[in-house]
GROMACS .gro file of C-alpha atoms in nm:
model
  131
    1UNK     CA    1   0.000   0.000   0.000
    2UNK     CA    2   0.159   0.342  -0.095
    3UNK     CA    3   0.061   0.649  -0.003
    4UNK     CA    4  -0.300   0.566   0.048
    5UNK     CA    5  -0.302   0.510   0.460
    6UNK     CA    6  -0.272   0.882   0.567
    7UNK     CA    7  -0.618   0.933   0.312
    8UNK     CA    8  -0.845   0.697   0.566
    9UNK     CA    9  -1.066   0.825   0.822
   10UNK     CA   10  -0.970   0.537   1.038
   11UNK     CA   11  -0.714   0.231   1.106
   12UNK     CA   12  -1.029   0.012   1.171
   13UNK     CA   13  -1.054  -0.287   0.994
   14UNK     CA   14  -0.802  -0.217   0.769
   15UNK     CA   15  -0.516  -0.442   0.841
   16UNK     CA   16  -0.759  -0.694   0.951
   17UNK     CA   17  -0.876  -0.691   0.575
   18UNK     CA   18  -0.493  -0.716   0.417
   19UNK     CA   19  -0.425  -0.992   0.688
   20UNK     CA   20  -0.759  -1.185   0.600
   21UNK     CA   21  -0.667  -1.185   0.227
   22UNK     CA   22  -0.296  -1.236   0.267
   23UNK     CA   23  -0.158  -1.656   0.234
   24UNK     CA   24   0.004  -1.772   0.542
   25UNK     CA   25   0.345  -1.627   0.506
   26UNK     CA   26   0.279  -1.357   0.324
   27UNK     CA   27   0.355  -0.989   0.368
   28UNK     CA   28   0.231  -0.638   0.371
   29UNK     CA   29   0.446  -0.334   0.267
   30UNK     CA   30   0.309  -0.035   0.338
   31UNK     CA   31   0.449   0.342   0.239
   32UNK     CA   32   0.399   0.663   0.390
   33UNK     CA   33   0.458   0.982   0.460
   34UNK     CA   34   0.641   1.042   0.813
   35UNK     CA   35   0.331   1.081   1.088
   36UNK     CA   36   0.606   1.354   1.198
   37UNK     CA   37   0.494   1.548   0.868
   38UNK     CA   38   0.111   1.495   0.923
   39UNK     CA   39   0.021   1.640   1.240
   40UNK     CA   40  -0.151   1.886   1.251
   41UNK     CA   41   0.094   2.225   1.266
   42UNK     CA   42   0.402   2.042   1.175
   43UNK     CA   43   0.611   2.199   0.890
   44UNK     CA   44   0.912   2.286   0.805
   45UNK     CA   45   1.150   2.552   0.932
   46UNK     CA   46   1.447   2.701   0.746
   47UNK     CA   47   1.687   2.847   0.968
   48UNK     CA   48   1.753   3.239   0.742
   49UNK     CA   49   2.120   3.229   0.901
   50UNK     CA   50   2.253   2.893   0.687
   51UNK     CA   51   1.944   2.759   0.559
   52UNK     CA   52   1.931   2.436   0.772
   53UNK     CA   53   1.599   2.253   0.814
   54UNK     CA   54   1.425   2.219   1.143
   55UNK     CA   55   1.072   2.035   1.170
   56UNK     CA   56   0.804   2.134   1.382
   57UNK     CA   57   0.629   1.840   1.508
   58UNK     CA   58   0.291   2.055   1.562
   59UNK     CA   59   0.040   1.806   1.806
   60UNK     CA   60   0.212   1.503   1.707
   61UNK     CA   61   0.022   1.257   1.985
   62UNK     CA   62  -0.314   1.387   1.904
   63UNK     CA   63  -0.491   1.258   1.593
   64UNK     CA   64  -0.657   1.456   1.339
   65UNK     CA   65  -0.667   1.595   1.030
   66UNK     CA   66  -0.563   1.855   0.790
   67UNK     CA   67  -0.607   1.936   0.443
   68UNK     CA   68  -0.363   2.054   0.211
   69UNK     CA   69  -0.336   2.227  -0.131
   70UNK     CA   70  -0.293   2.052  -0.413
   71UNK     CA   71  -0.343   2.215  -0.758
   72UNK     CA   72  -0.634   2.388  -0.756
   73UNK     CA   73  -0.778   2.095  -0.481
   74UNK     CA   74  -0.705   2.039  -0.146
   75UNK     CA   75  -0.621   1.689  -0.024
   76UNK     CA   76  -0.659   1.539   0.322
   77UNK     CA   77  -0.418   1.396   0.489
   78UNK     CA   78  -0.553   1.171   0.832
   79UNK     CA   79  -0.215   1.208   1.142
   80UNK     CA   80  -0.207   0.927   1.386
   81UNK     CA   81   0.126   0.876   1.567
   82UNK     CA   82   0.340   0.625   1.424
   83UNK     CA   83   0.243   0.378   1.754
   84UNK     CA   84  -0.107   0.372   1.670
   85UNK     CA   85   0.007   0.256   1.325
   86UNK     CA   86   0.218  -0.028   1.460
   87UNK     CA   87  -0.042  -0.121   1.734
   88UNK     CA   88  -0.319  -0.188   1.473
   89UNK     CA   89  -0.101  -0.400   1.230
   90UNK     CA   90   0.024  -0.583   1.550
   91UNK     CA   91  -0.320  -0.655   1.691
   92UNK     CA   92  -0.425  -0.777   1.349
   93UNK     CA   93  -0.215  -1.061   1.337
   94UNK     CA   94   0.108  -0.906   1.104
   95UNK     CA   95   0.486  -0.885   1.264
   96UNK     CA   96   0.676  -0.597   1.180
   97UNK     CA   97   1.009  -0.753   0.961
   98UNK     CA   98   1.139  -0.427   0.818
   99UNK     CA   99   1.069  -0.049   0.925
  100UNK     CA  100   1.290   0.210   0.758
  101UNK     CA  101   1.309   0.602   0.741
  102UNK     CA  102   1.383   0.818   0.493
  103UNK     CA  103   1.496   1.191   0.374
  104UNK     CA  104   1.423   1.363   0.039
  105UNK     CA  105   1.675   1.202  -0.159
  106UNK     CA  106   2.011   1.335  -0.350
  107UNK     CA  107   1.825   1.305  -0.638
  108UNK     CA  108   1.518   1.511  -0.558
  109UNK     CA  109   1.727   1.768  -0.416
  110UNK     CA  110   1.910   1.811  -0.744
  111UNK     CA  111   1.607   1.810  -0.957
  112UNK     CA  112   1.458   2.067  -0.714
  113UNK     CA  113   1.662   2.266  -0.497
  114UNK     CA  114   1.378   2.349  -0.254
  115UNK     CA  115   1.434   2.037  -0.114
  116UNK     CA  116   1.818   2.158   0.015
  117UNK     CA  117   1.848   2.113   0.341
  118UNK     CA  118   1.540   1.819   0.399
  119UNK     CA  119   1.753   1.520   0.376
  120UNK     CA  120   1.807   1.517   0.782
  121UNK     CA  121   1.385   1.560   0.809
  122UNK     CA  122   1.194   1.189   0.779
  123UNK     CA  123   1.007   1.290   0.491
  124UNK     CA  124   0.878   0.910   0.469
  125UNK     CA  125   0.923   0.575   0.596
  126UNK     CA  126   0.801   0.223   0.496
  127UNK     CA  127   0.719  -0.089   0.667
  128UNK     CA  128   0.668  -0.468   0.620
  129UNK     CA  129   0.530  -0.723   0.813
  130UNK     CA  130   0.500  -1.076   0.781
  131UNK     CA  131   0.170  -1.292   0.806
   0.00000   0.00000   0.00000
């Protein structure tokens, strides 16, 4: 699943569904963006002095919602903290095999410089667990 989580109203049911219709042995990969980056009031911060990137977490523990532009459109993005995430794939059977972080890559940054200064921020991160 990429990308789609952070769209849902709600965890529930969800990775009872992939775990139903996942073999024995199976797996689920899911990618994201970083829960850090959906709560509500995070953003970014660009130090004026040298440009570095901070993050402001904004009400990280609480979830919610916020909608963001997109185009002449707004899409919404659904925060829960990464634990509630990991508690609902857990209580649905799956065990977490792989869990990995990552920055805007070299290669984004060069395409589009606006990205300088992101690759220290968890811009996403990706998981897989096992049936």
């Amino acid at each position: 699943c990429n990308l789609v989580l952070e769209h849902l109203p709600t965890l529930e049911g969800v990775f009872e569904e992939w775990h139903r219709v996942t073999r024995p042995g199976g797996w689920c990969t899911l990618v994201v963006n970083h829960p850090l980056q959906t709560a509500t009031g995070a953003g970014p911060i660009t130090d004026p002095d040298d440009g570095e990137v901070f993050l402001r977490v904004g009400e990280y523990f609480a979830s919610g919602w916020t909608d963001e532009p997109a185009g002449d459109a707004t899409v919404r993005f659904h925060h829960r903290p990464l634990g509630d995430v990991l508690e609902a794939a857990s209580a649905a059977g799956w065990h977490l095999e792989r869990f990995e972080e990552r920055g805007v890559s070299a290669e984004l940054r060069a395409k589009d410089p606006s990205w300088t200064g992101h690759e220290h921020v968890p811009r996403l991160l990706g998981a897989r667990w096992r049936r």
